[in-house]
Coordinates of C-alpha atoms in Angstrom, one line a residue:
M1 CA 6.4 -38.6 4.5
P2 CA 9.2 -40.5 6.2
A3 CA 9.2 -40.4 10.0
A4 CA 12.6 -38.7 10.1
L5 CA 11.6 -35.9 7.8
K6 CA 8.3 -35.4 9.6
R7 CA 10.2 -35.2 12.9
Y8 CA 12.6 -32.6 11.4
F9 CA 9.7 -30.4 10.3
K10 CA 7.9 -30.7 13.6
K11 CA 10.9 -30.4 16.0
E12 CA 13.4 -28.2 14.1
L13 CA 12.1 -26.4 11.0
I14 CA 8.7 -25.2 12.3
P15 CA 10.1 -23.9 15.7
L16 CA 12.8 -22.1 13.8
L17 CA 10.3 -20.4 11.5
A18 CA 8.0 -19.5 14.4
D19 CA 10.9 -17.8 16.2
L20 CA 10.0 -14.1 16.8
R21 CA 13.7 -13.1 16.4
L22 CA 13.8 -14.6 12.9
A23 CA 10.6 -12.7 11.9
I24 CA 12.0 -9.4 13.2
V25 CA 15.3 -9.9 11.3
L26 CA 13.4 -10.8 8.1
L27 CA 11.1 -7.7 8.5
L28 CA 14.1 -5.4 8.9
V29 CA 15.9 -6.9 5.8
I30 CA 12.7 -6.5 3.7
A31 CA 12.3 -2.9 4.9
V32 CA 15.9 -2.1 4.0
F33 CA 15.6 -3.5 0.4
S34 CA 12.2 -1.8 0.1
I35 CA 13.8 1.5 0.9
L36 CA 16.5 0.8 -1.7
G37 CA 13.8 0.1 -4.3
T38 CA 12.2 3.4 -3.5
V39 CA 15.5 5.5 -3.5
I40 CA 17.0 3.9 -6.6
E41 CA 15.0 4.5 -9.8
Q42 CA 13.4 1.3 -11.0
G43 CA 13.0 0.0 -14.5
Q44 CA 15.2 2.7 -16.2
S45 CA 17.4 2.3 -19.3
L46 CA 21.0 1.1 -19.3
A47 CA 22.1 4.6 -20.3
F48 CA 20.3 6.1 -17.4
Y49 CA 22.1 4.0 -14.9
Q50 CA 25.5 4.5 -16.6
Q51 CA 25.0 8.2 -16.4
N52 CA 23.7 8.4 -12.8
Y53 CA 25.7 5.6 -11.2
P54 CA 29.2 5.8 -12.9
E55 CA 32.0 3.4 -12.0
D56 CA 34.4 6.3 -11.2
P57 CA 33.5 7.7 -8.7
A58 CA 31.1 5.0 -7.5
L59 CA 28.4 6.0 -5.1
F60 CA 29.6 5.1 -1.5
G61 CA 32.7 3.7 -3.1
F62 CA 31.1 0.6 -4.5
L63 CA 27.6 1.2 -5.9
S64 CA 28.2 1.6 -9.7
W65 CA 25.8 0.8 -12.5
K66 CA 27.4 -2.7 -12.9
V67 CA 26.8 -3.6 -9.3
L68 CA 23.3 -2.2 -9.4
L69 CA 22.3 -4.2 -12.5
I70 CA 24.0 -7.5 -11.3
A71 CA 22.3 -7.3 -7.9
G72 CA 19.0 -6.5 -9.6
L73 CA 18.5 -3.2 -7.7
D74 CA 17.0 -1.7 -10.9
H75 CA 14.0 -4.0 -10.3
V76 CA 14.2 -4.9 -6.6
Y77 CA 10.6 -6.0 -6.2
R78 CA 10.8 -8.7 -8.9
T79 CA 14.2 -10.2 -8.0
W80 CA 14.3 -13.8 -6.9
W81 CA 16.0 -12.9 -3.6
Y82 CA 13.4 -10.3 -2.6
L83 CA 10.5 -12.7 -3.4
S84 CA 12.4 -15.4 -1.4
L85 CA 12.5 -13.0 1.6
L86 CA 8.8 -12.4 1.3
I87 CA 8.1 -16.2 1.0
L88 CA 10.3 -16.9 4.1
F89 CA 8.7 -14.1 6.1
G90 CA 5.3 -15.5 5.1
G91 CA 6.3 -18.9 6.2
S92 CA 7.4 -17.5 9.5
L93 CA 4.1 -15.8 10.0
T94 CA 2.2 -18.9 9.2
A95 CA 4.3 -21.1 11.5
C96 CA 3.8 -18.6 14.4
T97 CA 0.1 -18.3 13.7
F98 CA -0.5 -22.1 13.9
T99 CA 1.9 -23.0 16.6
R100 CA 1.3 -20.0 19.0
Q101 CA -1.7 -17.8 18.2
I102 CA -4.2 -20.5 17.2
T103 CA -3.0 -22.8 20.0
A104 CA -3.4 -20.0 22.5
L105 CA -6.9 -19.2 21.2
R106 CA -8.0 -22.8 21.6
W107 CA -6.7 -22.8 25.2
F108 CA -8.4 -19.6 26.2
S109 CA -11.7 -20.5 24.5
R110 CA -11.9 -24.0 26.1
T111 CA -15.1 -24.7 28.2
W112 CA -13.4 -27.1 30.6
N113 CA -11.0 -24.5 32.0
F114 CA -12.1 -24.9 35.7
Y115 CA -10.2 -24.7 39.0
S116 CA -11.1 -27.3 41.6
K117 CA -8.7 -26.5 44.5
P118 CA -8.7 -23.4 46.7
R119 CA -4.9 -23.1 46.5
Q120 CA -5.1 -22.6 42.8
F121 CA -6.7 -19.2 43.4
E122 CA -3.8 -18.1 45.5
K123 CA -1.6 -18.0 42.4
M124 CA -3.8 -15.4 40.7
A125 CA -3.0 -11.7 40.7
L126 CA -6.5 -10.9 41.9
S127 CA -8.3 -13.3 44.2
T128 CA -10.7 -13.3 47.2
E129 CA -12.7 -15.5 49.5
I130 CA -16.4 -14.8 50.4
N131 CA -18.4 -16.2 53.2
Q132 CA -22.0 -17.2 52.4
G133 CA -21.4 -16.6 48.7
S134 CA -23.7 -18.0 46.0
L135 CA -22.3 -19.4 42.7
D136 CA -25.7 -18.8 41.0
Q137 CA -25.8 -15.1 42.1
L138 CA -22.2 -14.7 40.9
T139 CA -23.2 -16.1 37.5
E140 CA -26.0 -13.6 37.1
L141 CA -23.8 -10.7 38.0
L142 CA -21.1 -11.8 35.6
E143 CA -23.6 -12.3 32.8
E144 CA -24.8 -8.7 33.4
K145 CA -21.2 -7.7 32.6
R146 CA -21.4 -9.6 29.3
Y147 CA -19.3 -12.6 30.5
K148 CA -19.9 -16.0 29.0
T149 CA -20.2 -18.5 31.8
F150 CA -19.6 -22.2 32.1
H151 CA -20.3 -24.6 35.1
K152 CA -19.2 -28.0 36.2
D153 CA -20.6 -30.2 39.0
G154 CA -22.6 -27.2 40.4
T155 CA -19.5 -26.1 42.3
M156 CA -17.1 -24.7 39.7
L157 CA -17.5 -21.7 37.4
Y158 CA -15.4 -20.3 34.5
A159 CA -16.3 -17.1 32.8
H160 CA -14.6 -15.0 30.2
K161 CA -15.3 -12.1 27.8
G162 CA -13.3 -10.2 25.1
L163 CA -12.2 -13.3 23.2
A164 CA -12.0 -11.1 20.2
G165 CA -8.8 -9.6 21.7
R166 CA -7.2 -13.0 21.3
I167 CA -8.4 -13.3 17.7
G168 CA -6.9 -9.9 16.9
P169 CA -3.3 -11.0 16.6
I170 CA -4.4 -13.9 14.4
L171 CA -6.2 -11.5 12.1
V172 CA -3.1 -9.3 12.0
H173 CA -0.9 -12.3 10.9
A174 CA -3.5 -13.3 8.3
S175 CA -3.7 -9.7 7.0
M176 CA 0.1 -9.5 6.6
L177 CA 0.0 -12.8 4.7
I178 CA -2.7 -11.4 2.4
I179 CA -0.6 -8.2 1.8
L180 CA 2.5 -10.3 1.0
L181 CA 0.6 -12.5 -1.4
G182 CA -1.0 -9.5 -3.1
A183 CA 2.4 -7.8 -3.4
M184 CA 4.0 -10.9 -5.0
Y185 CA 1.0 -11.5 -7.3
G186 CA 1.2 -7.8 -8.5
A187 CA 5.0 -8.0 -8.9
M188 CA 4.7 -11.1 -11.1
T189 CA 1.7 -10.0 -13.2
G190 CA 1.7 -6.2 -13.3
F191 CA 3.4 -3.7 -15.7
F192 CA 4.3 0.0 -15.9
A193 CA 4.4 2.0 -19.1
Q194 CA 4.8 5.6 -20.1
E195 CA 3.4 7.3 -23.2
M196 CA 3.9 10.9 -24.5
V197 CA 1.0 11.5 -26.9
P198 CA 0.2 14.6 -28.9
S199 CA -3.3 16.0 -28.6
G200 CA -5.6 14.4 -31.2
N201 CA -3.6 11.2 -31.6
T202 CA -4.6 7.6 -30.8
F203 CA -2.2 5.2 -29.1
T204 CA -1.8 1.7 -27.8
V205 CA 0.4 0.8 -24.8
Q206 CA 3.9 0.2 -26.2
N207 CA 6.5 1.9 -24.1
I208 CA 6.6 -0.6 -21.2
F209 CA 9.6 0.0 -18.9
D210 CA 8.8 -2.5 -16.2
A211 CA 6.8 -5.7 -16.3
G212 CA 6.5 -9.0 -14.4
P213 CA 7.1 -12.3 -16.1
W214 CA 3.4 -13.1 -16.3
A215 CA 2.2 -9.6 -17.3
G216 CA 1.2 -10.5 -20.8
P217 CA -2.5 -10.9 -20.2
Q218 CA -2.7 -7.5 -18.5
I219 CA -1.2 -5.5 -21.4
P220 CA -4.0 -4.1 -23.6
K221 CA -4.3 -5.7 -27.0
D222 CA -7.9 -5.2 -28.2
W223 CA -8.4 -1.6 -27.3
S224 CA -6.6 1.8 -27.7
V225 CA -6.9 5.3 -26.3
K226 CA -7.4 8.6 -28.1
V227 CA -6.3 11.9 -26.7
N228 CA -9.2 14.1 -27.7
R229 CA -7.6 17.2 -26.2
F230 CA -4.8 18.2 -23.8
W231 CA -4.7 21.6 -22.1
I232 CA -3.1 23.4 -19.2
D233 CA -4.6 25.8 -16.7
Y234 CA -2.2 28.5 -15.6
S235 CA -2.2 30.7 -12.4
P236 CA -2.2 34.5 -12.7
E237 CA 1.5 34.4 -12.1
G238 CA 2.0 32.2 -15.2
R239 CA 2.8 29.0 -13.3
V240 CA 1.2 25.7 -14.3
D241 CA -1.8 25.2 -12.1
Q242 CA -3.2 21.9 -13.5
F243 CA -3.0 20.0 -16.7
Y244 CA -5.8 17.9 -18.2
S245 CA -6.3 15.2 -20.8
D246 CA -9.6 14.3 -22.3
L247 CA -9.3 10.6 -23.1
S248 CA -11.5 8.1 -25.0
V249 CA -11.1 4.4 -24.8
L250 CA -11.7 2.8 -28.2
D251 CA -12.5 -0.9 -28.9
D252 CA -10.9 -2.8 -31.8
Q253 CA -13.6 -1.5 -34.1
G254 CA -12.8 2.1 -33.1
D255 CA -16.0 2.7 -31.1
E256 CA -15.8 4.7 -27.9
V257 CA -16.5 2.6 -24.9
K258 CA -15.4 5.0 -22.2
R259 CA -14.5 8.7 -21.9
K260 CA -13.0 10.7 -19.1
T261 CA -11.0 13.8 -18.4
V262 CA -8.0 13.0 -16.2
W263 CA -5.7 15.2 -14.2
V264 CA -3.2 14.7 -11.4
N265 CA -4.7 12.3 -8.8
E266 CA -7.7 11.6 -11.0
P267 CA -6.9 8.7 -13.3
L268 CA -8.8 6.8 -15.9
R269 CA -9.4 3.1 -15.1
Y270 CA -10.4 0.5 -17.6
R271 CA -10.1 -3.3 -17.4
N272 CA -7.7 -3.2 -14.5
V273 CA -5.4 -0.7 -16.3
T274 CA -5.0 2.7 -14.7
M275 CA -3.8 5.8 -16.6
Y276 CA -2.4 8.7 -14.6
Q277 CA -1.7 12.2 -15.8
A278 CA 2.0 12.5 -15.0
D279 CA 3.7 14.9 -17.4
W280 CA 3.3 17.2 -20.4
S281 CA 5.3 18.5 -23.4
I282 CA 4.9 20.4 -26.6
A283 CA 4.6 18.3 -29.7
G284 CA 4.5 20.8 -32.5
V285 CA 3.1 24.0 -34.0
R286 CA 0.7 24.6 -36.9
V287 CA 1.7 27.6 -39.0
K288 CA 1.0 29.2 -42.4
V289 CA 3.5 31.1 -44.6
N290 CA 1.6 33.7 -46.6
N291 CA -1.2 31.8 -48.3
S292 CA 0.3 28.3 -48.0
P293 CA -1.6 25.3 -46.5
I294 CA -1.3 24.9 -42.8
L295 CA 2.0 23.2 -42.0
Q296 CA 2.4 21.1 -38.8
L297 CA 6.0 21.3 -37.6
P298 CA 7.4 19.3 -34.7
M299 CA 8.9 21.1 -31.8
A300 CA 11.9 19.7 -30.0
P301 CA 13.0 20.3 -26.4
I302 CA 15.9 22.7 -25.9
A303 CA 18.4 22.2 -23.0
T304 CA 18.8 25.2 -20.7
E305 CA 21.4 26.0 -18.1
D306 CA 18.8 26.5 -15.3
G307 CA 16.9 23.3 -16.2
G308 CA 13.8 25.1 -17.4
K309 CA 11.6 23.9 -20.2
L310 CA 11.9 25.3 -23.8
W311 CA 10.8 23.9 -27.1
G312 CA 11.8 25.1 -30.6
T313 CA 11.4 24.6 -34.3
W314 CA 12.6 26.1 -37.6
V315 CA 10.2 27.5 -40.2
P316 CA 11.4 28.1 -43.7
T317 CA 10.5 31.5 -45.2
K318 CA 11.8 30.7 -48.8
P319 CA 10.6 27.9 -51.0
D320 CA 14.1 26.5 -51.4
M321 CA 14.5 26.6 -47.6
S322 CA 17.6 28.8 -47.8
A323 CA 16.3 31.1 -45.1
G324 CA 14.0 30.8 -42.2
V325 CA 13.2 31.7 -38.6
S326 CA 13.2 29.8 -35.3
L327 CA 10.1 29.7 -33.1
I328 CA 10.7 29.2 -29.3
T329 CA 8.1 28.7 -26.6
Q330 CA 8.1 27.6 -23.0
D331 CA 4.5 26.8 -22.4
L332 CA 1.0 26.4 -24.0
Q333 CA -0.2 29.9 -23.2
G334 CA 0.2 30.7 -26.9
T335 CA 3.2 33.1 -27.1
L336 CA 6.2 32.2 -29.3
L337 CA 9.5 34.1 -29.7
V338 CA 10.8 34.6 -33.2
Y339 CA 14.5 34.5 -33.8
N340 CA 16.4 35.1 -37.0
E341 CA 19.3 33.1 -38.3
Q342 CA 21.8 35.1 -36.2
G343 CA 20.0 34.1 -33.0
E344 CA 18.5 37.6 -32.5
L345 CA 15.0 38.1 -31.2
I346 CA 13.1 39.9 -33.9
S347 CA 9.5 39.5 -32.9
T348 CA 6.9 37.7 -30.8
V349 CA 3.6 36.1 -32.1
R350 CA 0.6 34.6 -30.3
E351 CA -1.5 31.7 -31.3
G352 CA -4.2 32.8 -33.8
M353 CA -2.1 35.9 -34.9
S354 CA 0.5 36.7 -37.6
V355 CA 3.7 38.5 -37.9
D356 CA 5.8 39.8 -40.9
V357 CA 9.3 38.3 -41.0
N358 CA 11.8 38.0 -43.9
G359 CA 9.3 39.5 -46.3
V360 CA 6.6 36.9 -45.6
T361 CA 3.6 36.8 -43.3
L362 CA 3.9 34.0 -40.7
S363 CA 0.6 33.0 -39.0
V364 CA 0.4 30.7 -36.0
A365 CA -2.7 28.5 -36.0
E366 CA -2.1 26.3 -33.0
I367 CA 0.5 25.1 -30.5
I368 CA 0.0 21.4 -30.1
G369 CA 0.6 20.0 -26.6
S370 CA 1.5 16.4 -25.7
T371 CA 0.2 14.6 -22.6
G372 CA 2.5 12.4 -20.6
L373 CA 0.6 9.4 -19.2
Q374 CA 1.8 6.8 -16.7
I375 CA 0.0 3.5 -17.3
K376 CA 0.0 0.6 -15.0
A377 CA -1.7 -2.6 -14.1
D378 CA -1.3 -4.2 -10.7
P379 CA -3.8 -7.1 -10.1
G380 CA -2.4 -7.5 -6.6
V381 CA -3.8 -4.1 -5.4
P382 CA -7.2 -5.4 -4.3
F383 CA -5.5 -8.0 -2.1
V384 CA -3.2 -5.5 -0.6
Y385 CA -6.1 -3.1 0.2
L386 CA -8.0 -6.0 1.7
G387 CA -4.9 -7.0 3.8
F388 CA -4.5 -3.4 5.1
A389 CA -8.2 -3.2 6.0
L390 CA -8.0 -6.5 7.9
L391 CA -4.7 -5.3 9.5
M392 CA -6.4 -2.2 10.9
L393 CA -9.4 -4.3 12.1
G394 CA -7.0 -6.8 13.8
V395 CA -5.0 -4.0 15.5
V396 CA -8.2 -2.5 16.9
M397 CA -9.4 -6.0 18.1
S398 CA -6.1 -6.6 19.7
Y399 CA -6.8 -3.7 22.1
I400 CA -9.9 -5.5 23.5
S401 CA -9.2 -7.0 26.9
H402 CA -9.6 -10.7 27.4
S403 CA -10.8 -11.1 31.0
Q404 CA -11.2 -14.4 32.8
V405 CA -13.0 -15.2 36.1
W406 CA -12.9 -18.5 38.1
A407 CA -15.0 -19.5 41.1
L408 CA -15.1 -22.5 43.4
Q409 CA -17.7 -23.2 46.0
E410 CA -16.9 -25.4 49.0
G411 CA -19.7 -25.3 51.5
N412 CA -20.4 -21.7 52.5
Q413 CA -17.0 -20.5 51.1
L414 CA -16.8 -19.1 47.7
Y415 CA -13.4 -18.6 46.2
V416 CA -13.2 -16.1 43.3
G417 CA -10.2 -15.1 41.2
G418 CA -9.5 -13.5 37.8
R419 CA -7.0 -12.0 35.5
T420 CA -6.9 -10.1 32.2
N421 CA -4.3 -9.5 29.6
R422 CA -4.6 -5.7 29.5
A423 CA -6.5 -2.8 31.3
Q424 CA -5.7 -4.4 34.7
V425 CA -7.1 -1.5 36.7
V426 CA -10.4 -1.5 34.9
F427 CA -10.7 -5.2 35.4
E428 CA -10.0 -5.0 39.1
R429 CA -12.7 -2.3 39.5
E430 CA -15.2 -4.4 37.6
L431 CA -14.5 -7.5 39.6
V432 CA -14.6 -5.6 42.9
T433 CA -18.0 -4.1 41.9
V434 CA -19.3 -7.6 41.2
L435 CA -18.1 -8.9 44.5
D436 CA -19.6 -6.0 46.4
K437 CA -23.0 -6.7 44.8
L438 CA -22.7 -10.4 45.6
S439 CA -22.0 -9.6 49.2
A440 CA -25.0 -7.2 49.4
Q441 CA -27.3 -9.8 47.9
A442 CA -26.1 -12.2 50.6
D443 CA -27.4 -9.6 53.1
A444 CA -24.2 -9.7 55.0
E445 CA -21.4 -7.4 55.8
P446 CA -18.6 -7.6 53.2
T447 CA -16.1 -10.0 54.6
E448 CA -14.1 -10.7 51.5
E449 CA -10.4 -9.8 51.5
L450 CA -9.0 -8.8 48.1
V451 CA -5.5 -10.0 47.6
V452 CA -3.4 -8.5 44.9
F453 CA -0.1 -10.2 44.3

């Protein structure tokens, strides 16, 4: 590396990256765009954005679907500018860690940190002078308080404890870097998909609506999933209480390799792919007209003014399909409403029962439900979890006080001083207790004068 470039990195670039103000600004910008990525629906179709973010009137006067797509706000977490912000913030954390935190740790953990002149103790927030004090006795008392002690020339002492409190900030920085790397790795290699599958059908992951550029290896190719059964539990008031899907994972030979019943907040995991129970629908109805074979008819959603859910289908009651009735239902509890061609309600029928309409007997064998599954793979999640675990550990460690004590013996005079980075009152009480015991061991009246600046 040329000397000029090396000097630029050392004198200008690294100090700029290590600047706390830059880190704060980057963190705020990342937070703002992360909020936007949460508020704005990600990975939807062009028609969705055109409908919800029209050009006239544009949201806030400028946020239309064109602006949203050009800026990449439909996939914020995979845009080049968002990833660049993460990389820059990671560089800032790294520079700060090596130029400040690790340097400070080396300074505080050094074993040659001794004071050799009495006037050096006057600059401390807590210092005293003891007549007839013994350096060896002070060492024993400090070691009882779990201090690690070091000596030089038999006249100087340095002791400290709680060095983990200095390691805590470094661990916090390292954990944030791990979280950033995990998030970037997941964004580049993960995918999201949604599938609406009728009960009894087998499917492979096809409807991918958001995927990273390197997500190919994560998408299942040699296994599929069968929906053995889908059902809903209803409350006594008729509201949906919980919905379930009994799923089987099949290998490429069709053999079952895993089976699990999933519900909301209880997903199925297989080969780093997670399947969540997210939605439900009604796929169709199985009916008989007189003595005909069972017919499976699809049911389509019907728009309602109040936004409620309805599904309907048409059942022919004549062989030439010149007449028929409509079946309408709103859930899987088994009740269907029967309407004639004029839109008049003529009867109701339940699953497993029959009704006479238009001169024929209409029997309902089964209402077929569809399970709505959200499928995702995010290889970065383990790194993110690890990062958050280390972050919590680092925060706890940061609350540990790092206390330091110095002593210098000149003849019969013992100079003692100390400082701590937190819990100042606790440290003062601890040091005063040690000095009182030291004076008592010297079998003399306490003559020390505690000076707090």
